[in-house]
Structure formats: C-alpha cells, structure tokens
XYZ file of C-alpha atoms in Angstrom:
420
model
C 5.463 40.330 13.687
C 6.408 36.789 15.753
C 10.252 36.981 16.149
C 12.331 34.269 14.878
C 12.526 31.815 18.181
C 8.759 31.888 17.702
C 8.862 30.927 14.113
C 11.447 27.782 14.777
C 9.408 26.452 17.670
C 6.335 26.373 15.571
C 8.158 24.282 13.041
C 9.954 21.890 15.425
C 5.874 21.645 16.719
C 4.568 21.165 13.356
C 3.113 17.544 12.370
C 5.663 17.077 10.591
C 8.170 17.789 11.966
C 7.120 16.126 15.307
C 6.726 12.966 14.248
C 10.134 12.293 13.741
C 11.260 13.181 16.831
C 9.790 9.614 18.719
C 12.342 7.502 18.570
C 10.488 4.066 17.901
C 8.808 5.857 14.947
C 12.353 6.996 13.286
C 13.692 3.912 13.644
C 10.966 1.877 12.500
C 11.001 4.601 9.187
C 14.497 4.538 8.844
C 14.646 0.806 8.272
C 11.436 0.611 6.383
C 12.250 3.069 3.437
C 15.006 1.022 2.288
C 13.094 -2.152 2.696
C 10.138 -0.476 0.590
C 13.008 0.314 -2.474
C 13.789 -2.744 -2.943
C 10.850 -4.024 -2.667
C 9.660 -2.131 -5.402
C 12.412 -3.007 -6.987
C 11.364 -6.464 -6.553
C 8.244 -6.192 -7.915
C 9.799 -4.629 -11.124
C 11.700 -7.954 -11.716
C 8.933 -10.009 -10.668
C 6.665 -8.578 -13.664
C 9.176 -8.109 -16.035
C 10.257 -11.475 -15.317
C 6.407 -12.910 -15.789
C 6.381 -11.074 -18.645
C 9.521 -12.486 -20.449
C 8.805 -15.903 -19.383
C 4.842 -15.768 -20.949
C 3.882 -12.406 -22.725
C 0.391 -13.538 -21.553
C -1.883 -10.756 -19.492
C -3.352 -13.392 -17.922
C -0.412 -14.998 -16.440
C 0.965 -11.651 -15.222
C -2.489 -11.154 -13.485
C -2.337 -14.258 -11.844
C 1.575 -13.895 -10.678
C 0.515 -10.517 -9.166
C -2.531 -12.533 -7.391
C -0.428 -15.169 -6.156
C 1.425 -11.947 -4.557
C -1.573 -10.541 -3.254
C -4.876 -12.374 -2.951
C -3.744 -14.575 0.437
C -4.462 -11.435 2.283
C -8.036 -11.799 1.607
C -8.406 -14.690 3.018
C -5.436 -14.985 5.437
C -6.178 -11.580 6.557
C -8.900 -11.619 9.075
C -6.845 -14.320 10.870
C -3.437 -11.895 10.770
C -5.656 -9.221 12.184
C -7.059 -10.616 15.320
C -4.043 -12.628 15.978
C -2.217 -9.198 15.863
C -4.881 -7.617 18.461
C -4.106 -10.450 21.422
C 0.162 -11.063 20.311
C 2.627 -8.522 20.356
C 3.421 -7.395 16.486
C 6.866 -6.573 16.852
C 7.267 -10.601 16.972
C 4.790 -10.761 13.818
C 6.803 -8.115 12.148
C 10.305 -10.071 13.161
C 9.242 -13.296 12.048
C 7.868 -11.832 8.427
C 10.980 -9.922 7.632
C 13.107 -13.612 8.170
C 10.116 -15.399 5.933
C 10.460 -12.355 3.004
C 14.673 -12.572 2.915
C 13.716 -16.739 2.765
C 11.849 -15.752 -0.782
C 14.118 -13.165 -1.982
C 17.215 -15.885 -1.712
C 15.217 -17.949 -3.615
C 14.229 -15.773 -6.469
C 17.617 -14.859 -6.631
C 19.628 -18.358 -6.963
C 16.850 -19.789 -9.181
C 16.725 -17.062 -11.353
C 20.779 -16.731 -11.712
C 21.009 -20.645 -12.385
C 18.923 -20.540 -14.937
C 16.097 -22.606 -13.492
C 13.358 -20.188 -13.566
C 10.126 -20.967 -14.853
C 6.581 -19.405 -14.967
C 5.087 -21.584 -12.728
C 8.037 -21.559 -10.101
C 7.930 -17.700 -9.994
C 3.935 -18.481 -9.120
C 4.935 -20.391 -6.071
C 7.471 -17.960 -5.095
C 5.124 -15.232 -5.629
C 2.438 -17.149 -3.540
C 4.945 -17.807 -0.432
C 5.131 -14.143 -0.107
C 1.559 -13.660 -0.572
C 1.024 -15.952 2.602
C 3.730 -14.027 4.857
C 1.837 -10.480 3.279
C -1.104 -11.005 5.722
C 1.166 -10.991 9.280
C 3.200 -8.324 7.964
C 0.250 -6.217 7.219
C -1.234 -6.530 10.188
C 1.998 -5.848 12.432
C 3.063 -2.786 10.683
C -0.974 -1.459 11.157
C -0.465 -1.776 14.724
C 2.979 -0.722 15.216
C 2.941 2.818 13.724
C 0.104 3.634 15.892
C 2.007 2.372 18.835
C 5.311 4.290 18.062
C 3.650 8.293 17.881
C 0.453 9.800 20.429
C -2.569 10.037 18.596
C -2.374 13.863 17.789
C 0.145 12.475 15.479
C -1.423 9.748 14.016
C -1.723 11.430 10.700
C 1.331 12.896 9.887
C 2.738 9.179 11.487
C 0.372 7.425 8.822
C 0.903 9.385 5.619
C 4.404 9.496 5.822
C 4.706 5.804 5.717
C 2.664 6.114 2.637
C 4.707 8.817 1.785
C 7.660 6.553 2.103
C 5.941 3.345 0.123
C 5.109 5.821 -2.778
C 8.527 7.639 -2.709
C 9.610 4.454 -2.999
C 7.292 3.605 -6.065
C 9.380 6.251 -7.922
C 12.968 5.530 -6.950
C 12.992 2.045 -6.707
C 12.129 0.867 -10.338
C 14.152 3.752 -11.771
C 17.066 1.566 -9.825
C 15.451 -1.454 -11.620
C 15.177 -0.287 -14.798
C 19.353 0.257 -14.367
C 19.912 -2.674 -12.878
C 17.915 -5.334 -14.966
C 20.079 -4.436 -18.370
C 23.244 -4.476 -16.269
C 23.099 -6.990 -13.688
C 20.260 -9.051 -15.048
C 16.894 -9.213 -13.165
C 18.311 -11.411 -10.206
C 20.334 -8.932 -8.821
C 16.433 -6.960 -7.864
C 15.903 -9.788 -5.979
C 19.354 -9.569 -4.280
C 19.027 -6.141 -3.498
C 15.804 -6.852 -1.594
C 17.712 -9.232 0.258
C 19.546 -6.578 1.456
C 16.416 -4.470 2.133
C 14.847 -6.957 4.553
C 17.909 -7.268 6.554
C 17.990 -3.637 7.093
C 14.343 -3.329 8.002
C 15.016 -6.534 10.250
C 18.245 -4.457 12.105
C 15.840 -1.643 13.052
C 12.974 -3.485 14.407
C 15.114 -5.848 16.399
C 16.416 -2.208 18.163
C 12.589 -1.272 18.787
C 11.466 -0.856 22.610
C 7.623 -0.206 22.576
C 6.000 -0.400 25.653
C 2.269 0.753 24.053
C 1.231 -2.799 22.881
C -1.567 -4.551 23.214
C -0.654 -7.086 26.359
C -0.831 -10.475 25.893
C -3.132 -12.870 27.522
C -6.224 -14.790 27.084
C -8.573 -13.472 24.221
C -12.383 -12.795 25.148
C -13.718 -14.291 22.520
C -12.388 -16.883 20.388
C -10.990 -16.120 17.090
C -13.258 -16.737 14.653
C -15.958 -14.987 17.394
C -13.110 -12.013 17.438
C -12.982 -11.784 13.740
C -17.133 -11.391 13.344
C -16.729 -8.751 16.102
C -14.123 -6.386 14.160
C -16.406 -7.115 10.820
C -19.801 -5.905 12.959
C -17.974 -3.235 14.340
C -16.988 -1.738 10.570
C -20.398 -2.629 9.526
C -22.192 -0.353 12.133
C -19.969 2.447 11.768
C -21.397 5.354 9.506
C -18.350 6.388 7.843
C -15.567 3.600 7.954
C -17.959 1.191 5.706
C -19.428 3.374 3.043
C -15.545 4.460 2.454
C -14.419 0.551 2.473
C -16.889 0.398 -0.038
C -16.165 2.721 -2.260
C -12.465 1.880 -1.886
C -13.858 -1.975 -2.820
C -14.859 -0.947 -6.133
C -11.344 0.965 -6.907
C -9.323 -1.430 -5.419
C -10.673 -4.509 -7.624
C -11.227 -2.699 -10.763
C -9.033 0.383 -10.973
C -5.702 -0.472 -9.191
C -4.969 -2.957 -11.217
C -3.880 -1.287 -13.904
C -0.751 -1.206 -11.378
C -0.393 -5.024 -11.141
C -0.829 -5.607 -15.007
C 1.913 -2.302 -15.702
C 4.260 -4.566 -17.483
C 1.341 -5.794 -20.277
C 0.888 -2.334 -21.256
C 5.085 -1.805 -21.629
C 5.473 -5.005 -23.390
C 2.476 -4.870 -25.778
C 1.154 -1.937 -26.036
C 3.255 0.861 -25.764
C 6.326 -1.616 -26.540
C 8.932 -0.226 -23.957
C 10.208 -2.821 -22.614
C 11.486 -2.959 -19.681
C 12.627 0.639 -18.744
C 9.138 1.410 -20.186
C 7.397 -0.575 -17.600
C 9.720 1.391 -15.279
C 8.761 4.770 -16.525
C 5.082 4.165 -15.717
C 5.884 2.541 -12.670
C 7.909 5.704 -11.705
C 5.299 8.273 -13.023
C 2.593 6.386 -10.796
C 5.280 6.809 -7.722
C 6.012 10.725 -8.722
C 1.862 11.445 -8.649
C 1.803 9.099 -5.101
C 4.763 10.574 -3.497
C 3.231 14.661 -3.718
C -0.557 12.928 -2.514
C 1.541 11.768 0.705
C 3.629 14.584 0.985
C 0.118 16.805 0.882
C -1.334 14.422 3.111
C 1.656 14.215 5.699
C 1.782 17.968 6.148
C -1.709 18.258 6.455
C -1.737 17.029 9.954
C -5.551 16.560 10.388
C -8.381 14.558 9.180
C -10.935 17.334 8.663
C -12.660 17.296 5.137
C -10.583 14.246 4.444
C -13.877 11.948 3.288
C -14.892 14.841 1.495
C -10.965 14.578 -0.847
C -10.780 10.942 -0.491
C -14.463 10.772 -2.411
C -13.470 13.555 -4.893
C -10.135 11.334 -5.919
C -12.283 8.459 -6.801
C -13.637 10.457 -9.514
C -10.804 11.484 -10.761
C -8.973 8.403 -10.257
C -11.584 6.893 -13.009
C -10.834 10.034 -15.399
C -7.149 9.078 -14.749
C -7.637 5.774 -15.699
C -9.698 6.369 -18.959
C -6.900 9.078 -20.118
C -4.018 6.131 -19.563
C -5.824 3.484 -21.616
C -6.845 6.023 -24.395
C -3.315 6.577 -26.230
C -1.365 3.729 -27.838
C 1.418 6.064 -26.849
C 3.771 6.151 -23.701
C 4.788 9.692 -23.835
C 0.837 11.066 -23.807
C 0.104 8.295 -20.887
C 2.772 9.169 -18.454
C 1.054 12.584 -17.869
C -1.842 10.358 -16.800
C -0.340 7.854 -15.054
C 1.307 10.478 -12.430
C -2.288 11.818 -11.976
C -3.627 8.330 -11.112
C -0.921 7.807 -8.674
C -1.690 10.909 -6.902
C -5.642 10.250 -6.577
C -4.862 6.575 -5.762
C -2.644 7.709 -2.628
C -5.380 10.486 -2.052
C -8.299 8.504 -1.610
C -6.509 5.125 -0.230
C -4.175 6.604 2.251
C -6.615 9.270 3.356
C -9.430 6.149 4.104
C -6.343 4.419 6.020
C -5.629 7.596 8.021
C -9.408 8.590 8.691
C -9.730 5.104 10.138
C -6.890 5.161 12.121
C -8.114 7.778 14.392
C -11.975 6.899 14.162
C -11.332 2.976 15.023
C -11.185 1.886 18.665
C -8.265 0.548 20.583
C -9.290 -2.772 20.797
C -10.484 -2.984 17.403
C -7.877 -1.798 15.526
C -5.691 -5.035 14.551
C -9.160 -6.238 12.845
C -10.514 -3.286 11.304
C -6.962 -2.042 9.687
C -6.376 -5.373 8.514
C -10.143 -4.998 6.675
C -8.603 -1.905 5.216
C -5.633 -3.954 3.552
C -7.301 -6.609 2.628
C -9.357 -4.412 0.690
C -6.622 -1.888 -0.608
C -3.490 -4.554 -1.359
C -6.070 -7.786 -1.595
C -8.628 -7.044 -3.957
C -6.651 -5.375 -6.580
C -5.376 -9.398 -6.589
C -8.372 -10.422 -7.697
C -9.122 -7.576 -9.504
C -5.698 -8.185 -11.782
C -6.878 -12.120 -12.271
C -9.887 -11.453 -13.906
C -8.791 -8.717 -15.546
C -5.943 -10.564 -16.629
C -8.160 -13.123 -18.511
C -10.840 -10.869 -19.605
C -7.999 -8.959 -21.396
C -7.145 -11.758 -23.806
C -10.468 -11.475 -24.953
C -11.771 -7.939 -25.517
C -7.822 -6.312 -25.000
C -6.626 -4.867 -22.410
C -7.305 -1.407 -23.112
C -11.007 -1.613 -23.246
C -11.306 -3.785 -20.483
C -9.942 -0.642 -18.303
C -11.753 1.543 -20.014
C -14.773 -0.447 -18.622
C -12.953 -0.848 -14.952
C -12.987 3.605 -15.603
C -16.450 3.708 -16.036
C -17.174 1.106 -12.800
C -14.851 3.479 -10.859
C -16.609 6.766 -11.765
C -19.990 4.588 -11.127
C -18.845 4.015 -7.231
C -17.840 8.010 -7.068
C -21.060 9.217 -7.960
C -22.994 6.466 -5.472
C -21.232 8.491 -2.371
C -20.883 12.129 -3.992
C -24.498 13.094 -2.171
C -23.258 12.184 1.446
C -19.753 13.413 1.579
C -20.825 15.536 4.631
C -22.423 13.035 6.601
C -19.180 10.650 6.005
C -16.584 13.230 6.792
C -18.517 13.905 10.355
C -18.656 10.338 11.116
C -14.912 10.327 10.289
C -13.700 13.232 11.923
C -15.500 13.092 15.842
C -12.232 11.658 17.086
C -10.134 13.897 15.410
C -10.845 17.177 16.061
C-alpha cells in the first residue's frame, strides 16, 4: 500500500494537474476562458440575430461563412507569418481588432440600425482577424508547457472552448429576452479585454526568433503544405477531418434554422442545442485532457467519425427538440473526439519549424471548411429542406469513416513515434 505523501505527489505529477502549474500557460487559460464565453455568447446573438432579420437558411449559412471562410484563404499567410514573427504580437493586435467588431455590433444593433447585410460585413471583419488569431494561439500554447505536456496543454484549451459551448449560450439565452441581443455583443467586449489583460502580462522566452525567413513566403507556405503531404499520418487524418468539417459540422453553424423552423424554439431553443453540443464537447475534452498521451488516439479519432455521422442522422430524424438533444450531446462529444484528438496528435508529431504552417492547415480545415460547408448547405437547404440535406452530409461522413477504418494501425504509429 503507497502511503498518502506518495499518493499526493502522483497527483500534483499528473498531466493534469501539471499543466497548470507553468505560469505562462495559466495565465494565458485564465484570460482565454472568459474570452471563449462570450464569445459563444456572441455567436448566439449573431445567429439569432441572422435569423430574425431573414428566416432564410441560406442567409444564416452565409453570415456564419462570412465568420469563417477567410481562414481558408487568409490562413496559409497567418501561418507562416506566425513561424518567422513573434505571436504574442499577432495575438495582441487580434484581441484590439475583435473588441473593434464587438463595439460595433453592439451600438448598431442598440440604435436600431441593424440590417442583414451590415451584420455580413461585421461578420466578415472578424472572419479576416480569425486567421492571425488562429495561428498565434497554435503557437503559443505549445510555447507556454514542455512537450511531455503538450496534450493535457492542448485538450484543455479545447476543454475550455467546449465548456464554454455549454455555459455561454445558456447566459445568452438569459440575456437576449432581458437585455436584448446587443448586450451578447457587449459582454464580449468585456471578454476580449480580459483575454487582452492576460496576454499583455505574458513573458515567453520559447518563441520562434525573429529574423530573415529562408524562403520567401509563398516558397514557405508550399514547404509546410509538402511537409503535411509526405507525412503518413497527419494527411490521411486532415482528410478525413476535410470531409466532417465541410459536411457534418455544419449542422453547428446552421443551429438556429433548425430552432426557428423546425423544432420552433426560438431562441432559448437554439440555445438548448447549442448547450447540449457544448455538454457532449466539454466530457470529450475532459477525457482527452486527463488522458495525457497520444497512444491509440488515430485509432478514437477514426472511430468518432463514424459515430459522429450516426449522431448526425439521429439529430435530423425527429421533428422534435426533446428526442434531438440526446443526439446533439453525442455529436458534440465525437466532434471534440476526433477534431481535438487530430489537433493534439499533430501537435507532437509536427516539427518545430513547421508548426505555425501545419497547425494553421489544421484550422483552416476544422473552423474554415465548415464555412463553406454551411454556404452550400445553406442554399441546398431551400431546396430539398434542411433535414435531408444532413441526412445526406450523414451518409458522406460515415462514407469518409469507412475509407480509413482498414489503416487505423498504420495511422496511429505514424502519429504516435514522437510521443511515446
């Protein structure tokens, strides 16, 4: 029997636990979980808000792609400009951008001014800053913990984000009736400043230095896209995460069509899905976090594909919001499974001096696609309904599971040489 000293010393050396204890890492957490509320929050008003203004799919889709799709293209540029610059400046310089839109949201939408195509623009200014962001905080985390703790680091961020997903439009779906759907934009205000407070106090010294790039950067960009080409397991997951990301997460994105016409919820509908996804995301990162390693990971991540599609097919089957929330916390827990265990996998397999490039590959493909994904989704749903148009995104989903099923083991070796 280990006495008890033992016992507490393993559990201040857990993963875990450990992670907290670097103080870059806390502080860049401790400011980021607020800013990740109201974000959410946000995002809440900016649907509902589409919604009100055009009860059209299709214009939600594309308000949600305005949000989104600049990463794709912006991306690649945000990545390699984050491997040669120091992304505590990128992250600084985002934060001031985001509070920029939030005060804008807010005053237009309390005057009265607010139109469909305004909250496009708006939606689209954030969508530029999105890219930089992205990249910084991909290269920060890293930065902040060792590399043993790379995992636990990673999926408690996600744990955070998806946390978030589940308190933050509960606090909408108060907020909106009372205050009107202005004050989610205020309180993201708020939420930037914060996250802006803690980075300022940062002091990492593990950056990439500045100086003169090797190559230039469109020559630095087709390097980090060889580079995840030739790797055996980073691109057959990107892949597979490709195919979920443009035609299964966007049921996310187009939440507030199914609250406002088909399970007619209304608002605190939209945030009882939105809240049921965050409830299934938030135990996926708490699993994950305490995990600690990367072993079998491929092996889970391909697994919650498939059931990510059965998820998917089980939300769109019931007219009814009571039998979809059941199904909806089940596709937020595969989604988290599968996307944050490709992000953490490829966080320890990448090299040093391609991570910037590779991770920002990794969001355009996770928080870009589903942009795209949403448009055309969007559109195809005012034809055939937007029930059946998932229902084919299910099958496509379940289609891109079975492709990488047979070479699971190959994939989780090529994942896990660096981290074992």
């Amino acid at each position: 029997m280990h006495p008890l000293p033992r016992t507490r010393s393993a559990y201040r050396d857990s993963p875990a636990v450990r992670v907290w204890q670097h103080r870059n890492y806390a502080r860049f957490m401790s400011g980021l979980g607020p800013y990740y509320v109201t974000s959410w929050m946000q995002r809440v008003g900016v649907g509902w808000l589409a919604w009100e203004l055009s009860h059209s799919h299709a214009w939600v889709g594309a308000i949600a792609a305005a949000d989104l799709a600049p990463l794709v293209i912006l991306g690649p540029f945000a990545g390699a400009q984050a491997d040669r610059t120091d992304p505590l400046r990128l992250m600084r310089w985002s934060q001031i951008a985001m509070i920029g839109q939030a005060v804008a949201l807010a005053v237009i939408s309390l005057g009265g001014f607010m139109t469909v195509g305004m909250l496009l623009g708006l939606s689209l200014a954030s969508g530029l800053v999105q890219p930089y962001y992205t990249a910084a905080r991909q290269m920060i985390i890293p930065a902040a913990v060792p590399r043993a703790d790379y995992p636990s680091a990673i999926t408690f961020d996600s744990t955070l984000f998806h946390g978030s997903r589940f308190i933050g439009p509960m606090l909408a779906a108060i907020a909106i009736p009372l205050f009107g759907v202005a004050s989610t934009f205020l309180m993201h205000v708020v939420g930037c400043l914060v996250f802006y407070v803690m980075v300022a106090r940062m002091d990492l010294v593990a950056l990439p230095p500045a100086g003169k790039p090797r190559a230039g950067l469109l020559g630095e960009i087709a390097e980090g896209f060889a580079y995840t080409r030739a790797h055996a397991g980073i691109w057959p997951l990107f892949a597979m995460l490709a195919v979920a990301s443009l035609v299964a997460r966007p049921l996310q994105e187009l939440l507030p069509g199914f609250a406002g016409g088909v399970f007619e919820a209304g608002a605190s509908g939209l945030a009882w899905l939105t809240s049921s996804m965050g409830v299934g995301s938030l135990a996926a990162g708490l699993y994950l976090a305490t995990r600690g390693h990367v072993r079998g990971l491929a092996t889970l991540s391909i697994v919650a594909t498939c059931v990510l599609g059965v998820a998917t097919f089980g939300f769109v089957a019931t007219s009814r919001i009571g039998a979809s929330i059941p199904f909806a916390i089940v596709w937020g827990f595969a989604l988290t499974l599968m996307g944050v265990g490709i992000q953490a996998m490829t966080q320890i397999a990448v090299d040093d001096a391609m991570r910037g490039r590779v991770m920002i590959l990794y969001a355009m493909i996770f928080r870009g696609l589903p942009a795209v994904g949403a448009l055309a989704i969007g559109v195809l749903a005012e034809y055939i309904g937007i029930r059946a148009t998932f229902a084919m995104a299910a099958l496509l989903t379940l289609l891109a599971w079975l492709a990488l099923a047979p070479r699971h083991k190959a994939i989780d070796d090529a994942m896990s040489d660096r981290g074992k």
